[in-house]
mmCIF file of C-alpha atoms in Angstrom:
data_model
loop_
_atom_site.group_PDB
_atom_site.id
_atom_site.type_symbol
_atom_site.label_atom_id
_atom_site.label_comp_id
_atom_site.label_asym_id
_atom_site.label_seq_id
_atom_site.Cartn_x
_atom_site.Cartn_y
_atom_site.Cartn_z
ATOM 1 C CA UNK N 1 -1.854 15.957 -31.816
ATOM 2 C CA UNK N 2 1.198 18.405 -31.019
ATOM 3 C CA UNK N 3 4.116 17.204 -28.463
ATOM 4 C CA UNK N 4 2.940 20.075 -26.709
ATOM 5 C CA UNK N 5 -0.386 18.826 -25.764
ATOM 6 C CA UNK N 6 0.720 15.128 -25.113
ATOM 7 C CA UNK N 7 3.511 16.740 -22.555
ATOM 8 C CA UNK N 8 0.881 19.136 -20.993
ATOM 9 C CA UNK N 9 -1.327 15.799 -20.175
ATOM 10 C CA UNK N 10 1.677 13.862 -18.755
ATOM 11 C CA UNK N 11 2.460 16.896 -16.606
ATOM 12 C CA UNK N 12 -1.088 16.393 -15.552
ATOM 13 C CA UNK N 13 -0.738 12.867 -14.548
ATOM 14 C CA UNK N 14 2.559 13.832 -12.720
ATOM 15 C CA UNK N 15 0.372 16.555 -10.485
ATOM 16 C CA UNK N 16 -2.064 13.657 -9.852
ATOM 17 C CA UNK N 17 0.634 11.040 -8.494
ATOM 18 C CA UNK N 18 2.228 13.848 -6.086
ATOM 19 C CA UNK N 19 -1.721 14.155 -4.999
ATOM 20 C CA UNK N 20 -2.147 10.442 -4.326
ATOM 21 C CA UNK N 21 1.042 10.265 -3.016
ATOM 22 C CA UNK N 22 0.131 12.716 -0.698
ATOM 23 C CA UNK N 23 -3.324 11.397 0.207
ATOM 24 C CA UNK N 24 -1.915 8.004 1.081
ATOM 25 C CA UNK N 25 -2.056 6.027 -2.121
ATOM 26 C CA UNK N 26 1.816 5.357 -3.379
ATOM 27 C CA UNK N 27 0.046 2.663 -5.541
ATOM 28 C CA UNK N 28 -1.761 4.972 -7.443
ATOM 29 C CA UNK N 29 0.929 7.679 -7.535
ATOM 30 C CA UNK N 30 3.132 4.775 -9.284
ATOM 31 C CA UNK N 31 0.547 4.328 -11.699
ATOM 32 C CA UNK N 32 0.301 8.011 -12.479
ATOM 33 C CA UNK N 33 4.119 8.185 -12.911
ATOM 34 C CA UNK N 34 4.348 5.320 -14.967
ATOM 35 C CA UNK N 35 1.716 6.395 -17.573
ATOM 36 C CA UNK N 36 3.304 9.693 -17.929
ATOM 37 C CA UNK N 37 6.169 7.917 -18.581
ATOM 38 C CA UNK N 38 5.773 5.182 -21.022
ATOM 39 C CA UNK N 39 2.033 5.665 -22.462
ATOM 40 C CA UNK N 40 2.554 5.869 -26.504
ATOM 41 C CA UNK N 41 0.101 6.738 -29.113
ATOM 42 C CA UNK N 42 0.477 3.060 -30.254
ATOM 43 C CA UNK N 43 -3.258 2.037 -28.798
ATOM 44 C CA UNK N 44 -6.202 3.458 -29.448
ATOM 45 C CA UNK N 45 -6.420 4.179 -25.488
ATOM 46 C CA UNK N 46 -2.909 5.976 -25.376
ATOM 47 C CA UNK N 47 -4.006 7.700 -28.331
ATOM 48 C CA UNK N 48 -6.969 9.040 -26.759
ATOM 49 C CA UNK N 49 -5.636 9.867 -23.618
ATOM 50 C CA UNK N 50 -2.681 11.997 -25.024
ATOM 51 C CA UNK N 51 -5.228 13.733 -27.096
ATOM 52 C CA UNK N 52 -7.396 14.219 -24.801
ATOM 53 C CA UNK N 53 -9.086 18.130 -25.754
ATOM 54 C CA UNK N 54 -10.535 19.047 -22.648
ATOM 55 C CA UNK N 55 -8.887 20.439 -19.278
ATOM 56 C CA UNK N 56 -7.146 16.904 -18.142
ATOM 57 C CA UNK N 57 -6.019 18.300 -14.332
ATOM 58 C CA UNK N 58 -8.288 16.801 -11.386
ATOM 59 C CA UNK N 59 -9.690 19.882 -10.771
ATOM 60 C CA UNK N 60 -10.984 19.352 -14.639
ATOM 61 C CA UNK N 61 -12.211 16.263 -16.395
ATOM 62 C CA UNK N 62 -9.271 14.061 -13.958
ATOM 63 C CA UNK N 63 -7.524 12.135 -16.494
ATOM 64 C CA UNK N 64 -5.547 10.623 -14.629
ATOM 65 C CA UNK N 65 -8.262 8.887 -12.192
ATOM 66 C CA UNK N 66 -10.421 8.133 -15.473
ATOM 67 C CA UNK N 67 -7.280 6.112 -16.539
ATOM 68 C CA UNK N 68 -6.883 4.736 -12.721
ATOM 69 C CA UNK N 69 -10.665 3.959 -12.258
ATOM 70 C CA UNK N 70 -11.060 2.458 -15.698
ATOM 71 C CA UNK N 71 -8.024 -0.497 -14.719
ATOM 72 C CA UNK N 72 -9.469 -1.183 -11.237
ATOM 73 C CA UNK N 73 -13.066 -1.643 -12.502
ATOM 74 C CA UNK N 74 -11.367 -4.491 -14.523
ATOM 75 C CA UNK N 75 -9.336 -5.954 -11.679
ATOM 76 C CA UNK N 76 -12.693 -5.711 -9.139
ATOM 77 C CA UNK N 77 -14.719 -7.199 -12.002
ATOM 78 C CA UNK N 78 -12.383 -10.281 -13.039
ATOM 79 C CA UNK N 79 -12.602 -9.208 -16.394
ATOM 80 C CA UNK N 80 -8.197 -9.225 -16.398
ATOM 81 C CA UNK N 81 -6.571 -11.814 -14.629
ATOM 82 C CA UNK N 82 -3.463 -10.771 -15.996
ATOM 83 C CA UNK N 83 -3.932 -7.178 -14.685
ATOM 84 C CA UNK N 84 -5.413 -8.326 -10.867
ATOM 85 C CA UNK N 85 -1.927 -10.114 -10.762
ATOM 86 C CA UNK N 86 0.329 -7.520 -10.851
ATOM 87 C CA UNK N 87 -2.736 -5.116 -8.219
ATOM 88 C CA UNK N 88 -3.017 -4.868 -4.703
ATOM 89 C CA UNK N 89 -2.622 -6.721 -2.546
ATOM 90 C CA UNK N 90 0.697 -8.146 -5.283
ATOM 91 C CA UNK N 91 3.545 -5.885 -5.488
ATOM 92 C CA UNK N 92 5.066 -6.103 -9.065
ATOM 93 C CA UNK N 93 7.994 -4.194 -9.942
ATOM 94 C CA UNK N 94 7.177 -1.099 -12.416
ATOM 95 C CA UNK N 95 8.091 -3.156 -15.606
ATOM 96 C CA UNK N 96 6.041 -5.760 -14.788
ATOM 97 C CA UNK N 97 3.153 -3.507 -14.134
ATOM 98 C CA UNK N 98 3.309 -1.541 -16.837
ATOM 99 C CA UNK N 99 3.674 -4.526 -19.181
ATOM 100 C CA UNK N 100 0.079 -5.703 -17.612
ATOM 101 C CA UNK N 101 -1.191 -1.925 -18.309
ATOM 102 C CA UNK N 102 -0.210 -2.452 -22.027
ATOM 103 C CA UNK N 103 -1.292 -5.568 -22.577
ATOM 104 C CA UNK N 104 -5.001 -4.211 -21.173
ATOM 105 C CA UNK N 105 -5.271 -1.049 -23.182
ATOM 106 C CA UNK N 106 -5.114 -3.603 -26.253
ATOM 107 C CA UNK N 107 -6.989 -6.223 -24.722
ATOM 108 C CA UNK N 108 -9.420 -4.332 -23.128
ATOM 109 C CA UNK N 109 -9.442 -2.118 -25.603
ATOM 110 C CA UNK N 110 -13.649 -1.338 -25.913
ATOM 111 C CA UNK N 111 -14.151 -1.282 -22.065
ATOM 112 C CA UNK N 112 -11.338 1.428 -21.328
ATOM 113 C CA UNK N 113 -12.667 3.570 -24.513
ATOM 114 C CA UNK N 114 -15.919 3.682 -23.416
ATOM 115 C CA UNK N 115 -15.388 3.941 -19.507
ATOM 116 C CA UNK N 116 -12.825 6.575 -19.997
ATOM 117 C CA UNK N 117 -15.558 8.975 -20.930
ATOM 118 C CA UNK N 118 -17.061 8.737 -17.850
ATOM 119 C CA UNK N 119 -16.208 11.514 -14.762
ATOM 120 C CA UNK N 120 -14.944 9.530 -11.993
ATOM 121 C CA UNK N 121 -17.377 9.286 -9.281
ATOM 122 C CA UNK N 122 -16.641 8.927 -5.301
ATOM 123 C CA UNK N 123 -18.233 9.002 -2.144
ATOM 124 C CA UNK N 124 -15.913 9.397 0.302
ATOM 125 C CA UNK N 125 -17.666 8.869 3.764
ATOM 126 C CA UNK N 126 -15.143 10.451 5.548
ATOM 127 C CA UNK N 127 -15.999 13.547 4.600
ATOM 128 C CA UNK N 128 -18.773 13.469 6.845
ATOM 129 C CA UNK N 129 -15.840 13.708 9.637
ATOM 130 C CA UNK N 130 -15.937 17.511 8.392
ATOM 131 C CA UNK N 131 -19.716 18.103 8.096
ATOM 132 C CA UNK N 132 -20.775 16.904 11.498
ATOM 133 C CA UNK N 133 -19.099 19.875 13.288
ATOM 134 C CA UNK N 134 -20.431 22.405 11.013
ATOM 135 C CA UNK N 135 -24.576 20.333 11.201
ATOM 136 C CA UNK N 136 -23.771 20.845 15.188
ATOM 137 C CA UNK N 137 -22.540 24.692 14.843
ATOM 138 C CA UNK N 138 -26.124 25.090 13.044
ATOM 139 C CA UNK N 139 -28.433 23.117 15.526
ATOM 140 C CA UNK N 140 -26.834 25.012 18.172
ATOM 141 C CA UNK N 141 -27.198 28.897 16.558
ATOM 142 C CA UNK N 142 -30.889 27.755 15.249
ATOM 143 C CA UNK N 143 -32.392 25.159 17.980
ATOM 144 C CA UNK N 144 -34.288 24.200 14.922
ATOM 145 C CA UNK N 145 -34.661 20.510 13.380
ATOM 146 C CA UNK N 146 -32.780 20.177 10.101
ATOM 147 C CA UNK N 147 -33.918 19.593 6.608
ATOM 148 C CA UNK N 148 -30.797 18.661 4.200
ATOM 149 C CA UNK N 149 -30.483 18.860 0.659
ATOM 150 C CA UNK N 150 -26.699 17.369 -0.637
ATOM 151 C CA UNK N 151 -25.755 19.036 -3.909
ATOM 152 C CA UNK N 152 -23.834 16.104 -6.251
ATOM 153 C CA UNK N 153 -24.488 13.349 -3.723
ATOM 154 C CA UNK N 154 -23.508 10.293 -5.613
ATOM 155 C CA UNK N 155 -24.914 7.393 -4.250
ATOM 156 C CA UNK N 156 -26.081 9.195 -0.581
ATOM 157 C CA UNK N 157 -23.499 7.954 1.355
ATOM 158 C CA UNK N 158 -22.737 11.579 3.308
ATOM 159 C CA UNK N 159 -26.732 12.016 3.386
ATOM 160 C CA UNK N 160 -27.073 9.249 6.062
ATOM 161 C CA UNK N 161 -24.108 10.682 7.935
ATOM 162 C CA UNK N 162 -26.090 10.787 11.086
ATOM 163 C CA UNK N 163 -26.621 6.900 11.330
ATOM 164 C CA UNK N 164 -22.184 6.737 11.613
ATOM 165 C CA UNK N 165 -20.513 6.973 15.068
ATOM 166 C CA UNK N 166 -17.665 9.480 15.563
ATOM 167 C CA UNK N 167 -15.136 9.939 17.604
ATOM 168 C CA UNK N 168 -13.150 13.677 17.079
ATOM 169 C CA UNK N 169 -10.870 13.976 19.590
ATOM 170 C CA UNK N 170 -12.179 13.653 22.926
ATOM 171 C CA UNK N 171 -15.803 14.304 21.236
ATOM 172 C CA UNK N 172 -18.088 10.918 20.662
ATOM 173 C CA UNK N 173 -21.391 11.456 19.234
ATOM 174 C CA UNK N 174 -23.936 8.937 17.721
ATOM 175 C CA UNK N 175 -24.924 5.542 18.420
ATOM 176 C CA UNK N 176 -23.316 2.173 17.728
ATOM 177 C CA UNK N 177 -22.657 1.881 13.863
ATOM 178 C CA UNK N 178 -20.885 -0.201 11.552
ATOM 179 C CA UNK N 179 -19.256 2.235 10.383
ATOM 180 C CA UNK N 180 -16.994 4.890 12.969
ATOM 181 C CA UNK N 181 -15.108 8.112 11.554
ATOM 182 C CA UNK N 182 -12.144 8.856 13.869
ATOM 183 C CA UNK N 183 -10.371 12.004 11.961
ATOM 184 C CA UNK N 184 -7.260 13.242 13.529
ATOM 185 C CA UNK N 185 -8.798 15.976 14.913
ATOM 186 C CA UNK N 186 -6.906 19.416 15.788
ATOM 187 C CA UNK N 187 -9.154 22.167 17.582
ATOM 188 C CA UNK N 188 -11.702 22.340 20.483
ATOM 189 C CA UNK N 189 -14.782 20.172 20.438
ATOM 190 C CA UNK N 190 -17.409 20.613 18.009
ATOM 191 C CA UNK N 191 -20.933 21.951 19.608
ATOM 192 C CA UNK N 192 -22.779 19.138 21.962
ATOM 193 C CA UNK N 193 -26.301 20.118 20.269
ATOM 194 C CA UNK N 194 -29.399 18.149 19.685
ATOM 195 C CA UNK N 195 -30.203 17.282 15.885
ATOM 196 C CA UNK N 196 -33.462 16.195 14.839
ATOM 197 C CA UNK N 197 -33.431 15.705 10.464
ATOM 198 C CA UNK N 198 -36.897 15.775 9.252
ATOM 199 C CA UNK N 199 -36.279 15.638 6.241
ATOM 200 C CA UNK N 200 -33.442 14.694 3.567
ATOM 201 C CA UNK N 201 -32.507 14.347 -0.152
ATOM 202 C CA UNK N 202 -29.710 14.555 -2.196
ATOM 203 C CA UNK N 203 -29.141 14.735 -6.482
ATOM 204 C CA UNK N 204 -26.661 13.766 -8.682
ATOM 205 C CA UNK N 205 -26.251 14.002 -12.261
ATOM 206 C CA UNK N 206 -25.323 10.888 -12.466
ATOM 207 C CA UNK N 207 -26.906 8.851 -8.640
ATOM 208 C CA UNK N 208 -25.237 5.502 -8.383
ATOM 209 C CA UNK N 209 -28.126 3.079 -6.702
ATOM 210 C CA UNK N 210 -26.309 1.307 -3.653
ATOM 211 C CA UNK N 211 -28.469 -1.949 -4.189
ATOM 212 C CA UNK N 212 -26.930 -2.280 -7.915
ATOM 213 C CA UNK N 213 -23.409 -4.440 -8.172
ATOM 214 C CA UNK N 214 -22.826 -2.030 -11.408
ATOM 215 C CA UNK N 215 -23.473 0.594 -9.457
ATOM 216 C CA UNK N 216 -20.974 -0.916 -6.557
ATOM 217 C CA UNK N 217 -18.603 -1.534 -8.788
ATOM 218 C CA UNK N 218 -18.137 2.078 -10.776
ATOM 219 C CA UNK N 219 -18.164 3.170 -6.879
ATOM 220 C CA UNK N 220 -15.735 0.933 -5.663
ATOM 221 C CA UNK N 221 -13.093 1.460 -8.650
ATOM 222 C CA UNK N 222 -12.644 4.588 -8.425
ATOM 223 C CA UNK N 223 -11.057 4.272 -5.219
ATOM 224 C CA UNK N 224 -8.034 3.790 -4.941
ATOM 225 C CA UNK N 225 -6.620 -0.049 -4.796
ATOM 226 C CA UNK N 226 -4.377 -0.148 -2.026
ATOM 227 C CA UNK N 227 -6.244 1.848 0.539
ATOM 228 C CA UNK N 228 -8.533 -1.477 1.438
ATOM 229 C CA UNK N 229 -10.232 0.519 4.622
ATOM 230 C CA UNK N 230 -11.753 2.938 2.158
ATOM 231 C CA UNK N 231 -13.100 0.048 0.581
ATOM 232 C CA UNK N 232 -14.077 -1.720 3.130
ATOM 233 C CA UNK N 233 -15.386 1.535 5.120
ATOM 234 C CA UNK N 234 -17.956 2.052 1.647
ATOM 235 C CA UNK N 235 -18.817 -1.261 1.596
ATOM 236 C CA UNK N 236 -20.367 -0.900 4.947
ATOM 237 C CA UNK N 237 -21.988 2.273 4.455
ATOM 238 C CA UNK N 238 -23.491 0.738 0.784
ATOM 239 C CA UNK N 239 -25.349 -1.736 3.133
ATOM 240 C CA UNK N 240 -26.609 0.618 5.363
ATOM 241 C CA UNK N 241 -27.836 2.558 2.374
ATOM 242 C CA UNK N 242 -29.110 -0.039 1.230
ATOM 243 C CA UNK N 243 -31.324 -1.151 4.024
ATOM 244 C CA UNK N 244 -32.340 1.731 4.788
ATOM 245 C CA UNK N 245 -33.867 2.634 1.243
ATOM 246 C CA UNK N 246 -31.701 5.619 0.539
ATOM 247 C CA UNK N 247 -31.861 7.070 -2.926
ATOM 248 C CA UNK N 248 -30.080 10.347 -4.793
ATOM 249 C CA UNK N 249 -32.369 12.180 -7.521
ATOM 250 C CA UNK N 250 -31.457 12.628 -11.048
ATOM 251 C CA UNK N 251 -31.053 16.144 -11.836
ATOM 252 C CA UNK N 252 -29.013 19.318 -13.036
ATOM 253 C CA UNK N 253 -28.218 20.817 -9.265
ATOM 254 C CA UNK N 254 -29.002 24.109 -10.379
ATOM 255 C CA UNK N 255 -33.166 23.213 -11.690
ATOM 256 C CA UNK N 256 -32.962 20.867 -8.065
ATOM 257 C CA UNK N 257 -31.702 23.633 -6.035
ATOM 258 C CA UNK N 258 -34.237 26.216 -7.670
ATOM 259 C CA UNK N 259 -37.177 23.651 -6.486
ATOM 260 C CA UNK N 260 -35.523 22.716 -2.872
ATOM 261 C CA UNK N 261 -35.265 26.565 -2.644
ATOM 262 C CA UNK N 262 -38.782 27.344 -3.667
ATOM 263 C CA UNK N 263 -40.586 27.898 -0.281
ATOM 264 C CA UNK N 264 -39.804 28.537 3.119
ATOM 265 C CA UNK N 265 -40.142 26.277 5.872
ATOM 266 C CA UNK N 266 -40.765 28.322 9.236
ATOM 267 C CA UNK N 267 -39.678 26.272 12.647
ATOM 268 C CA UNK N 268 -37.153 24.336 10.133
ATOM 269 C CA UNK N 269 -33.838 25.027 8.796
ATOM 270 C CA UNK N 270 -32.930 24.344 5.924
ATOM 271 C CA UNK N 271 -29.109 23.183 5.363
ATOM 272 C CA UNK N 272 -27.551 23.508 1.591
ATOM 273 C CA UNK N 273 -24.277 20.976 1.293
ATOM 274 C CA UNK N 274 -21.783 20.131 -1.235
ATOM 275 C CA UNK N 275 -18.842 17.912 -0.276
ATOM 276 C CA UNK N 276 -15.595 18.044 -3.398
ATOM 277 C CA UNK N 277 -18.235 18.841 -5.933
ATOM 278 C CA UNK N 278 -19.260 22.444 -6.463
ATOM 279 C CA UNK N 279 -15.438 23.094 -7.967
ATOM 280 C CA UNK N 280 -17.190 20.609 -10.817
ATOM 281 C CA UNK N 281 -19.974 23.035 -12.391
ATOM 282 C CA UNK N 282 -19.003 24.649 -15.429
ATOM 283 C CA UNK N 283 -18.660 28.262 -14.164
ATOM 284 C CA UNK N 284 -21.674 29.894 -15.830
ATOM 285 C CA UNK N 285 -23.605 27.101 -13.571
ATOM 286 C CA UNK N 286 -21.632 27.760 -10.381
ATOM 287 C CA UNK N 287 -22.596 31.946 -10.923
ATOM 288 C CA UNK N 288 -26.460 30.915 -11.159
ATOM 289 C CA UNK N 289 -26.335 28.580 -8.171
ATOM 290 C CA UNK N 290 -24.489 30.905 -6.022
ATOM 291 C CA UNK N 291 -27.261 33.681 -6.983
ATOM 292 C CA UNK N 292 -29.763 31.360 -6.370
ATOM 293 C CA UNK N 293 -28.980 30.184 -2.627
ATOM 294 C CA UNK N 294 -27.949 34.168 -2.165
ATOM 295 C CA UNK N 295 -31.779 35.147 -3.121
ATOM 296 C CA UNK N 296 -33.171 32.287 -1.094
ATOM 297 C CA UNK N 297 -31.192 33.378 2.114
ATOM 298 C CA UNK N 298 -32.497 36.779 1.419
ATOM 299 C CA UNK N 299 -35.697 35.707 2.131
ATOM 300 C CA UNK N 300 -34.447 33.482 4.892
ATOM 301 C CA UNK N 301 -35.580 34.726 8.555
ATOM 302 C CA UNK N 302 -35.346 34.081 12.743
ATOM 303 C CA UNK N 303 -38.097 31.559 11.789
ATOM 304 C CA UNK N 304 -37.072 29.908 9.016
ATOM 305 C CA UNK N 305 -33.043 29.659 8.235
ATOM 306 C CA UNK N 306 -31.101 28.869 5.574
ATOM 307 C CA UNK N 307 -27.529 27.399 5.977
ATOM 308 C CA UNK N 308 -25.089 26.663 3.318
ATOM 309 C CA UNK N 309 -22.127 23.900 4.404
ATOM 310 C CA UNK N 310 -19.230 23.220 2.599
ATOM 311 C CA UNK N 311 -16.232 21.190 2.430
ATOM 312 C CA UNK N 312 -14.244 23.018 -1.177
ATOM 313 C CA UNK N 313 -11.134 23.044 -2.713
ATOM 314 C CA UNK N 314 -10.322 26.785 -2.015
ATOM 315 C CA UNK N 315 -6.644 26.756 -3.728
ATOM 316 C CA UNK N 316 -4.893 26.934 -0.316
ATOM 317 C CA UNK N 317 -2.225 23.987 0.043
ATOM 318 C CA UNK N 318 -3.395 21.870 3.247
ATOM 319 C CA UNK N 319 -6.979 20.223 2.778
ATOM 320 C CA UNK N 320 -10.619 21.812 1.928
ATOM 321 C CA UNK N 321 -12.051 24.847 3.651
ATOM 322 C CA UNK N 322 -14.940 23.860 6.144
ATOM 323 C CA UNK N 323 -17.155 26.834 4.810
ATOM 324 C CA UNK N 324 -20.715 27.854 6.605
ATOM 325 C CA UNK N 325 -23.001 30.743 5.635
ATOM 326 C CA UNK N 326 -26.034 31.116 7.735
ATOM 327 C CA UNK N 327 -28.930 33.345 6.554
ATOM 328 C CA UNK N 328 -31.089 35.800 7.493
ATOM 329 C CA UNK N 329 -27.320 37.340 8.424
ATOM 330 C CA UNK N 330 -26.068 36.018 5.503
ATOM 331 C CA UNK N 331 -22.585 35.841 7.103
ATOM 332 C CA UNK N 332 -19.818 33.161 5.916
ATOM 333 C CA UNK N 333 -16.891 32.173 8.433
ATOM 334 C CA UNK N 334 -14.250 29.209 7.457
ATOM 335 C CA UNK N 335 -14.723 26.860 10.311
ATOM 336 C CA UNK N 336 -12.077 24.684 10.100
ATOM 337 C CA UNK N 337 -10.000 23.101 7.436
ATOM 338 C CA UNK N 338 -10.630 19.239 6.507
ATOM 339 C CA UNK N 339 -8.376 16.448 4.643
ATOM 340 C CA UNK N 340 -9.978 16.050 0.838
ATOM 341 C CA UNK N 341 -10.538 12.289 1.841
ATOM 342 C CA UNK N 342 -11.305 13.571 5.934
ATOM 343 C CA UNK N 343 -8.276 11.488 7.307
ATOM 344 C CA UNK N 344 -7.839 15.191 9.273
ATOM 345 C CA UNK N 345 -9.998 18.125 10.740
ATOM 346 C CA UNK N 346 -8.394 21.465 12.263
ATOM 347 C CA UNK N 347 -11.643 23.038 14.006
ATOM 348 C CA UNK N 348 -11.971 26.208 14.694
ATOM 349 C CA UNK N 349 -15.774 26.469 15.225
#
């Protein structure tokens, strides 16, 4: 491998830490730093990391929160006692740490290989913070029930988003829930509409079942280890999914889409959404989806709507754009602007 490379994949890790930092985690910012500090070819782990061939920034194949997720799934699964020492809630110095990290990439040597060439995988519920609004904005310009289809859904958890309580600003809607989303919210209220869902579904290359403790746990370490209310706030909403049933399809999004797409519903709308995930197809994927939901909504009508929600990078420096394109018009406005984790929503409605 050329020094080149290796110091274009530490940069990488360096972009990731000011993200984390940024979004609340100094843990896993540390972390970051350190392993663009100090990680050596020495292991067969630091080898393959600082070879790694593909695109290692987080808008890429992530790296960084490979590395991250691969040493909390051995902390949550006991696996390194060694390692859990020096993790939330402990604070070890950074030489401490990092003498726990090294000590795991030889130890653990087969587990980090292997789990390192998986895609990290969230489902941050707070997200839903930012699709509410825009799910109110259509009930309102419809007065049509909703049918939802959630492009790269995970394990569902932003599929069930009606069965959370929320309070945006001086806005409550939904019943009593385990689980409330309280955004600092910027903005006038969101739409007081009526939503009936008649129907829902989600896929996922890769759907994590919330009834299975691997599942659980590939969830749970790939966020990050000292923001406890994230994990706590999943945990909650993995029960609910639970109970409730709730499962993601296996399939390419494109082939799904091309079948959710196939036939009009009239008296129905139907509402597209992609949370943080579109930004993931390869691009000659993206180009086909967006033709695809462009020729459905060309056949959308009065009767039978289409909507497309989104919450998407969009390169801008503060948050996600809050996207919504509502056929037969066919016209897309930027609603409001969300935090990627939705600790923050400026509405403009």
């Amino acid at each position: 491998m050329t020094d080149e490379r290796s110091q274009a994949i530490r940069q990488s890790f360096l972009r990731q830490a000011k993200a984390c930092h940024d979004l609340g985690s100094p843990f896993t910012a540390r972390l970051c730093t350190l392993a663009a500090e100090r990680l050596t070819e020495e292991t067969r782990v630091g080898a393959m990391i600082l070879g790694w061939p593909g695109n290692p920034d987080g808008t890429g194949d992530a790296l960084a929160l490979r590395l991250a997720g691969t040493l909390h799934a051995l902390v949550r699964s006991g696996q390194d006692p060694a390692l859990s020492a020096v993790y939330p809630p402990h604070n070890a110095d950074n030489d401490t740490l990092w003498a726990a990290v090294e000590a795991a990439l030889r130890q653990d040597e087969a587990f980090m290989l292997e789990r390192l060439k998986s895609a990290p995988q969230t489902n941050e519920v707070r997200r839903s913070s930012a699709l509410l609004p825009g799910f109110l904005t259509i009930a309102a310009l419809t007065g049509k029930p909703l049918i939802l289809s959630e492009v790269g859904a995970s394990a569902g958890l932003n599929l069930q988003w009606d069965r959370y309580s929320y309070q945006l600003g001086d806005f409550r809607w939904g019943q009593a829930s385990a689980v409330e989303l309280a955004p600092h919210w910027e903005g006038p209220p969101p739409p007081d509409a009526a939503i009936e869902i008649t129907e829902r579904a989600g896929c996922d290359l890769n759907p994590l079942d919330p009834s299975s403790e691997d599942d659980r746990l590939r969830l749970f370490s790939y966020i990050w280890a000292d923001q406890q209310d994230r994990l706590d706030r999943t945990a909650a909403t993995l029960e609910m999914a639970t109970e409730s049933g709730l499962k993601v399809e296996k399939a390419d999004a494109i082939d799904w889409l091309r079948k959710r797409l196939a036939t009009t519903r009239p008296g129905l709308a139907h509402v597209i959404y992609h949370t943080i995930a579109w930004q993931y197809l390869p691009p000659a994927l993206k180009a086909e989806g967006e033709d695809l939901i462009a020729d459905a909504g060309s056949r959308a009508t009065d009767a039978a709507p289409l909507a497309r929600l989104q919450l998407e990078a969009d390169g801008k420096p503060e948050g996600a754009a809050i996207l919504l394109t509502l056929w037969p018009t066919g016209e897309t406005r930027e609603i409001g602007r969300a935090d990627f984790h939705g600790r923050w929503v400026k509405w403009v409605g």
